Amino acid sequence: MAIARKRQISLVDTKYYHCISRCVRRAFLCGEDRFTGQSYEHRRGWVEDKLLELAKVFCIDVCAYAVMSNHTHLVLYVDDNRANRLNDKAIVIRWHKLCKGTLLTQKYVRGEKLSRVELIFFNQTVKQYRERLASISWFMRLLNEDIARRANKEDNCTGRFWEGRFTSQALLDEAALSACMAYVDLNPIRAKIANTTEESDHTSVQNRLTCAAEGKQPKQLLRFAGMPRQIMPKGLPFELKSYLELVELTGRIIREDKRGHIDNMTLPLLERLNISPENWLKLTTQFTRVFHGAVGRPNSQASYCENLKRKRRSNISNCEKLLA
């Protein structure tokens, strides 16, 4: 039985989540229709552009993404602290970039004075908008609805475009986060639609590599902040160079269909994460097959289940084997 979304997300335990949406159409999200020969490859650009556009408005950062032929993978970071820091006007302005808002919020933005009664309703609306701007459900809803409408219009049809609601996995620690990000970034190589990470179109790793060539990090994606430390700036708890090297060498092994160890130059990151090279390869090729719920070491799982009042710990045996 599917688990309610509110029982999957616990920001006390983690702000990182892996989300997957699948398409139901015969022609796929972006594939080629075998019957008509028409290509829908341009839709991958739709998804990537909309994703990065929403990230500018929501208090949600994109860590990794891959837009595939019939599904999308996202790794998201929920910055609820930023949502709480924004003043009411900033919240309303952001929401109006997504939706029309209400008559009261439009009146407020125009600078018109609100009555005492109007102010009560306005404050309730702002509170709701603040929660939505830090909601993965709203982020995915606006992303998927936009793509579905555009695809239906292009196909001149109606009906479902996505296979139900998106699925989400909580990534409870650094080991789960790094393995999931690499799994997402390497999706095109595993699917044999790209030979290198540089050729992996519509992925976060290609985006990061393009900017890294100029000594920069992409503004649209959550930055790599380096090794975890006591005073830690916002960002991914890895070094960009180490992560890119690890993904590149893992992709090379996957592409050549070899079994073996990761090159020694990447071992420091795997050692810090306490993941063996053999387990790393399994994680980055079979992540969604091995794990079907929250992912993290046993102690992280215990805290997560306790906070969500869940008795059953999913994936516990695989987490013990692969992330111990």
Short mmCIF file of C-alpha atoms in Angstrom, two decimals:
data_model
loop_
_atom_site.label_atom_id
_atom_site.label_comp_id
_atom_site.label_asym_id
_atom_site.label_seq_id
_atom_site.Cartn_x
_atom_site.Cartn_y
_atom_site.Cartn_z
CA MET A 1 0.00 0.00 0.00
CA ALA A 2 1.29 3.49 -0.85
CA ILE A 3 2.47 5.59 2.08
CA ALA A 4 0.95 9.06 2.53
CA ARG A 5 3.33 11.85 1.51
CA LYS A 6 3.25 13.45 4.96
CA ARG A 7 4.53 10.16 6.40
CA GLN A 8 7.54 10.12 4.05
CA ILE A 9 8.94 13.60 4.62
CA SER A 10 10.59 14.47 7.93
CA LEU A 11 12.66 17.64 7.72
CA VAL A 12 13.91 17.00 11.25
CA ASP A 13 15.81 13.96 9.96
CA THR A 14 16.80 15.08 6.46
CA LYS A 15 16.19 17.82 3.92
CA TYR A 16 17.32 15.67 0.97
CA TYR A 17 14.79 13.67 -1.10
CA HIS A 18 14.96 11.61 -4.29
CA CYS A 19 11.85 12.06 -6.47
CA ILE A 20 10.84 10.06 -9.55
CA SER A 21 8.03 10.74 -12.05
CA ARG A 22 7.10 8.28 -14.80
CA CYS A 23 5.18 8.89 -18.01
CA VAL A 24 2.28 6.71 -19.22
CA ARG A 25 2.32 7.61 -22.93
CA ARG A 26 3.31 5.17 -25.65
CA ALA A 27 5.55 7.87 -27.15
CA PHE A 28 7.20 8.33 -23.76
CA LEU A 29 8.09 11.68 -22.28
CA CYS A 30 10.79 12.46 -24.80
CA GLY A 31 11.25 9.40 -26.97
CA GLU A 32 10.43 8.71 -30.59
CA ASP A 33 7.00 7.35 -31.57
CA ARG A 34 7.67 4.14 -33.50
CA PHE A 35 4.32 4.39 -35.30
CA THR A 36 4.57 7.99 -36.55
CA GLY A 37 8.34 8.49 -36.42
CA GLN A 38 7.83 11.79 -34.61
CA SER A 39 10.51 12.72 -32.08
CA TYR A 40 9.61 14.22 -28.72
CA GLU A 41 13.20 14.76 -27.65
CA HIS A 42 12.62 18.52 -27.30
CA ARG A 43 10.42 17.83 -24.27
CA ARG A 44 13.49 17.01 -22.22
CA GLY A 45 14.43 20.66 -22.57
CA TRP A 46 10.96 21.62 -21.34
CA VAL A 47 11.45 19.61 -18.16
CA GLU A 48 14.97 20.89 -17.49
CA ASP A 49 14.02 24.53 -18.09
CA LYS A 50 10.88 24.34 -15.93
CA LEU A 51 12.75 22.52 -13.16
CA LEU A 52 15.46 25.16 -12.92
CA GLU A 53 12.88 27.95 -13.23
CA LEU A 54 10.89 26.59 -10.27
CA ALA A 55 14.07 26.24 -8.20
CA LYS A 56 14.53 30.03 -8.44
CA VAL A 57 11.11 30.64 -6.90
CA PHE A 58 10.65 27.79 -4.41
CA CYS A 59 12.73 27.45 -1.26
CA ILE A 60 13.87 24.12 -2.69
CA ASP A 61 17.28 23.53 -4.26
CA VAL A 62 18.11 21.02 -6.98
CA CYS A 63 21.07 18.78 -6.12
CA ALA A 64 20.90 16.41 -9.09
CA TYR A 65 18.58 15.62 -11.98
CA ALA A 66 18.33 13.45 -15.07
CA VAL A 67 15.56 13.76 -17.66
CA MET A 68 15.21 10.37 -19.31
CA SER A 69 12.98 9.08 -22.14
CA ASN A 70 10.04 8.04 -19.98
CA HIS A 71 10.85 9.30 -16.49
CA THR A 72 12.65 11.98 -14.50
CA HIS A 73 14.96 11.70 -11.50
CA LEU A 74 15.44 14.61 -9.08
CA VAL A 75 17.40 14.97 -5.86
CA LEU A 76 15.98 17.96 -3.97
CA TYR A 77 17.01 19.91 -0.85
CA VAL A 78 14.20 21.56 1.14
CA ASP A 79 15.38 24.89 2.56
CA ASP A 80 12.54 25.51 5.00
CA ASN A 81 14.74 27.89 7.00
CA ARG A 82 14.88 30.24 4.01
CA ALA A 83 11.09 30.08 3.67
CA ASN A 84 10.71 31.07 7.33
CA ARG A 85 13.19 33.96 6.97
CA LEU A 86 11.41 35.61 4.02
CA ASN A 87 9.05 38.46 4.86
CA ASP A 88 5.39 38.41 3.84
CA LYS A 89 5.90 40.56 0.76
CA ALA A 90 8.70 38.35 -0.54
CA ILE A 91 6.53 35.27 -0.03
CA VAL A 92 3.60 36.78 -1.93
CA ILE A 93 5.78 38.04 -4.79
CA ARG A 94 7.35 34.59 -5.17
CA TRP A 95 3.96 32.87 -5.18
CA HIS A 96 2.59 35.29 -7.78
CA LYS A 97 5.37 34.14 -10.11
CA LEU A 98 3.76 30.69 -9.96
CA CYS A 99 0.03 31.42 -9.61
CA LYS A 100 -2.32 34.39 -9.70
CA GLY A 101 -2.88 34.46 -5.94
CA THR A 102 -6.04 35.89 -4.38
CA LEU A 103 -7.73 39.27 -4.60
CA LEU A 104 -6.28 40.13 -1.19
CA THR A 105 -2.69 39.22 -2.11
CA GLN A 106 -3.00 41.15 -5.37
CA LYS A 107 -4.36 44.14 -3.43
CA TYR A 108 -1.45 43.88 -0.96
CA VAL A 109 1.17 43.82 -3.72
CA ARG A 110 -0.39 46.93 -5.30
CA GLY A 111 0.23 48.70 -1.99
CA GLU A 112 -3.45 49.12 -1.09
CA LYS A 113 -4.33 49.13 2.60
CA LEU A 114 -6.10 46.04 4.00
CA SER A 115 -8.85 46.23 6.59
CA ARG A 116 -8.54 44.40 9.90
CA VAL A 117 -10.73 41.53 8.68
CA GLU A 118 -8.90 41.37 5.34
CA LEU A 119 -5.58 41.28 7.19
CA ILE A 120 -6.67 38.18 9.13
CA PHE A 121 -7.46 36.30 5.93
CA PHE A 122 -4.33 37.68 4.26
CA ASN A 123 -2.08 36.38 7.07
CA GLN A 124 -3.66 32.93 6.80
CA THR A 125 -3.00 32.94 3.02
CA VAL A 126 0.63 34.02 3.46
CA LYS A 127 1.18 31.24 5.98
CA GLN A 128 -0.19 28.77 3.44
CA TYR A 129 2.04 30.16 0.65
CA ARG A 130 5.08 29.98 2.95
CA GLU A 131 4.42 26.29 3.58
CA ARG A 132 3.87 25.61 -0.13
CA LEU A 133 7.17 27.26 -1.14
CA ALA A 134 8.98 24.67 1.00
CA SER A 135 6.78 21.75 -0.12
CA ILE A 136 8.13 19.03 -2.40
CA SER A 137 4.56 18.06 -3.27
CA TRP A 138 3.79 21.54 -4.60
CA PHE A 139 7.13 21.72 -6.41
CA MET A 140 6.49 18.42 -8.21
CA ARG A 141 2.84 19.29 -8.84
CA LEU A 142 3.68 22.53 -10.66
CA LEU A 143 6.51 20.88 -12.58
CA ASN A 144 4.49 17.91 -13.77
CA GLU A 145 1.26 19.82 -14.45
CA ASP A 146 3.07 22.28 -16.72
CA ILE A 147 4.74 19.51 -18.75
CA ALA A 148 1.48 17.50 -18.98
CA ARG A 149 -0.48 20.50 -20.29
CA ARG A 150 2.17 21.34 -22.90
CA ALA A 151 2.45 17.72 -24.04
CA ASN A 152 -1.36 17.30 -24.25
CA LYS A 153 -1.61 20.49 -26.28
CA GLU A 154 1.14 19.34 -28.63
CA ASP A 155 -0.47 15.89 -28.99
CA ASN A 156 -3.94 17.43 -29.32
CA CYS A 157 -5.37 15.11 -26.68
CA THR A 158 -6.48 14.98 -23.05
CA GLY A 159 -5.96 12.56 -20.18
CA ARG A 160 -3.20 11.48 -17.87
CA PHE A 161 0.37 12.12 -18.90
CA TRP A 162 2.14 10.96 -15.72
CA GLU A 163 1.83 7.56 -14.04
CA GLY A 164 0.07 8.65 -10.86
CA ARG A 165 1.87 10.81 -8.33
CA PHE A 166 5.64 11.00 -8.07
CA THR A 167 7.52 8.69 -5.70
CA SER A 168 9.94 10.04 -3.11
CA GLN A 169 12.76 8.62 -0.99
CA ALA A 170 14.27 10.27 2.05
CA LEU A 171 18.09 10.33 1.89
CA LEU A 172 19.05 10.17 5.55
CA ASP A 173 22.84 10.59 5.51
CA GLU A 174 25.84 11.50 3.36
CA ALA A 175 26.34 7.95 2.10
CA ALA A 176 22.75 7.73 0.83
CA LEU A 177 22.94 11.23 -0.65
CA SER A 178 26.19 10.66 -2.56
CA ALA A 179 25.12 7.26 -3.89
CA CYS A 180 21.72 8.55 -5.02
CA MET A 181 23.18 11.64 -6.73
CA ALA A 182 25.70 9.49 -8.61
CA TYR A 183 22.93 7.03 -9.54
CA VAL A 184 20.87 9.91 -10.98
CA ASP A 185 23.80 11.52 -12.80
CA LEU A 186 24.82 8.19 -14.37
CA ASN A 187 21.33 7.26 -15.62
CA PRO A 188 22.03 8.10 -19.31
CA ILE A 189 25.23 6.03 -19.26
CA ARG A 190 23.46 3.05 -17.69
CA ALA A 191 20.70 3.40 -20.30
CA LYS A 192 23.38 3.48 -23.04
CA ILE A 193 22.15 6.78 -24.48
CA ALA A 194 25.42 8.54 -23.59
CA ASN A 195 29.04 7.40 -23.51
CA THR A 196 30.43 10.01 -21.15
CA THR A 197 29.15 12.35 -18.47
CA GLU A 198 29.90 15.30 -20.76
CA GLU A 199 27.54 13.79 -23.37
CA SER A 200 24.78 13.11 -20.83
CA ASP A 201 22.31 15.73 -22.00
CA HIS A 202 19.76 17.22 -19.61
CA THR A 203 21.56 16.05 -16.48
CA SER A 204 22.99 17.93 -13.51
CA VAL A 205 26.44 16.40 -14.00
CA GLN A 206 26.68 17.84 -17.53
CA ASN A 207 25.57 21.20 -16.15
CA ARG A 208 28.20 21.04 -13.40
CA LEU A 209 30.98 19.95 -15.78
CA THR A 210 30.24 22.81 -18.18
CA CYS A 211 30.58 25.34 -15.34
CA ALA A 212 33.57 23.54 -13.78
CA ALA A 213 35.49 24.03 -17.03
CA GLU A 214 35.30 27.77 -16.27
CA GLY A 215 36.12 27.28 -12.59
CA LYS A 216 32.53 27.93 -11.51
CA GLN A 217 29.54 26.13 -10.01
CA PRO A 218 26.09 26.49 -11.65
CA LYS A 219 23.88 29.05 -9.92
CA GLN A 220 20.74 26.99 -10.59
CA LEU A 221 22.00 23.98 -8.59
CA LEU A 222 22.87 23.52 -4.92
CA ARG A 223 26.58 24.19 -4.53
CA PHE A 224 29.19 21.76 -3.23
CA ALA A 225 30.37 23.22 0.09
CA GLY A 226 33.25 20.79 0.71
CA MET A 227 34.05 18.58 3.67
CA PRO A 228 31.64 18.70 6.64
CA ARG A 229 32.88 20.95 9.45
CA GLN A 230 31.60 22.60 12.60
CA ILE A 231 30.58 25.87 10.92
CA MET A 232 29.17 24.48 7.68
CA PRO A 233 27.86 26.79 4.95
CA LYS A 234 24.78 25.74 3.04
CA GLY A 235 25.66 23.24 0.33
CA LEU A 236 26.42 19.62 -0.47
CA PRO A 237 28.84 18.11 2.07
CA PHE A 238 31.41 16.99 -0.53
CA GLU A 239 34.15 18.52 -2.61
CA LEU A 240 33.04 19.14 -6.20
CA LYS A 241 36.30 17.84 -7.71
CA SER A 242 36.18 14.57 -5.74
CA TYR A 243 32.52 13.98 -6.61
CA LEU A 244 33.00 14.61 -10.35
CA GLU A 245 36.04 12.32 -10.45
CA LEU A 246 34.12 9.60 -8.65
CA VAL A 247 31.14 9.88 -11.03
CA GLU A 248 33.42 9.91 -14.09
CA LEU A 249 35.31 6.78 -13.06
CA THR A 250 32.14 4.99 -11.94
CA GLY A 251 30.56 5.81 -15.30
CA ARG A 252 33.60 4.45 -17.11
CA ILE A 253 33.28 1.14 -15.26
CA ILE A 254 29.52 0.97 -15.92
CA ARG A 255 29.98 1.85 -19.59
CA GLU A 256 32.62 -0.81 -20.12
CA ASP A 257 30.51 -3.34 -18.21
CA LYS A 258 33.41 -4.32 -15.97
CA ARG A 259 33.53 -5.54 -12.44
CA GLY A 260 36.31 -4.25 -10.27
CA HIS A 261 37.40 -1.56 -7.88
CA ILE A 262 37.25 2.19 -8.18
CA ASP A 263 40.57 3.80 -9.03
CA ASN A 264 42.64 4.64 -5.93
CA MET A 265 42.50 8.38 -6.55
CA THR A 266 38.82 8.39 -5.56
CA LEU A 267 39.12 6.18 -2.48
CA PRO A 268 39.36 9.03 0.09
CA LEU A 269 35.74 10.05 -0.56
CA LEU A 270 34.51 6.45 -0.41
CA GLU A 271 36.54 5.86 2.75
CA ARG A 272 35.04 8.92 4.42
CA LEU A 273 31.57 7.68 3.46
CA ASN A 274 32.54 4.17 4.59
CA ILE A 275 31.31 2.53 1.38
CA SER A 276 33.31 -0.28 -0.20
CA PRO A 277 34.07 0.07 -3.95
CA GLU A 278 32.00 -3.06 -4.67
CA ASN A 279 29.00 -1.70 -2.76
CA TRP A 280 29.42 1.69 -4.46
CA LEU A 281 29.04 0.08 -7.88
CA LYS A 282 25.90 -1.75 -6.75
CA LEU A 283 24.43 1.43 -5.26
CA THR A 284 25.06 3.52 -8.37
CA THR A 285 23.56 0.95 -10.74
CA GLN A 286 20.70 -0.52 -8.70
CA PHE A 287 19.68 2.22 -6.25
CA THR A 288 15.93 2.14 -6.92
CA ARG A 289 15.87 -1.66 -7.16
CA VAL A 290 17.62 -2.13 -3.84
CA PHE A 291 15.80 0.64 -1.94
CA HIS A 292 12.06 1.37 -2.05
CA GLY A 293 11.76 3.86 0.79
CA ALA A 294 13.96 5.99 3.05
CA VAL A 295 17.67 5.28 2.61
CA GLY A 296 20.34 5.63 5.28
CA ARG A 297 22.37 3.82 7.87
CA PRO A 298 20.45 1.93 10.60
CA ASN A 299 20.80 4.69 13.22
CA SER A 300 19.43 7.26 10.74
CA GLN A 301 16.53 4.93 9.91
CA ALA A 302 15.66 4.57 13.61
CA SER A 303 15.40 8.33 14.14
CA TYR A 304 13.43 8.83 10.91
CA CYS A 305 10.85 6.11 11.75
CA GLU A 306 10.51 7.34 15.32
CA ASN A 307 9.77 10.93 14.24
CA LEU A 308 7.19 9.76 11.68
CA LYS A 309 5.72 7.23 14.14
CA ARG A 310 6.37 4.34 11.77
CA LYS A 311 6.91 0.89 13.23
CA ARG A 312 8.32 -0.78 10.11
CA ARG A 313 11.78 0.16 8.89
CA SER A 314 11.99 -0.32 5.12
CA ASN A 315 15.30 -1.31 3.50
CA ILE A 316 16.91 -2.01 6.86
CA SER A 317 18.70 -5.20 5.76
CA ASN A 318 20.02 -3.64 2.53
CA CYS A 319 21.07 -0.50 4.38
CA GLU A 320 23.02 -2.67 6.84
CA LYS A 321 24.74 -4.54 3.99
CA LEU A 322 25.55 -1.67 1.65
CA LEU A 323 25.87 1.38 3.91
CA ALA A 324 27.18 -0.14 7.13
#
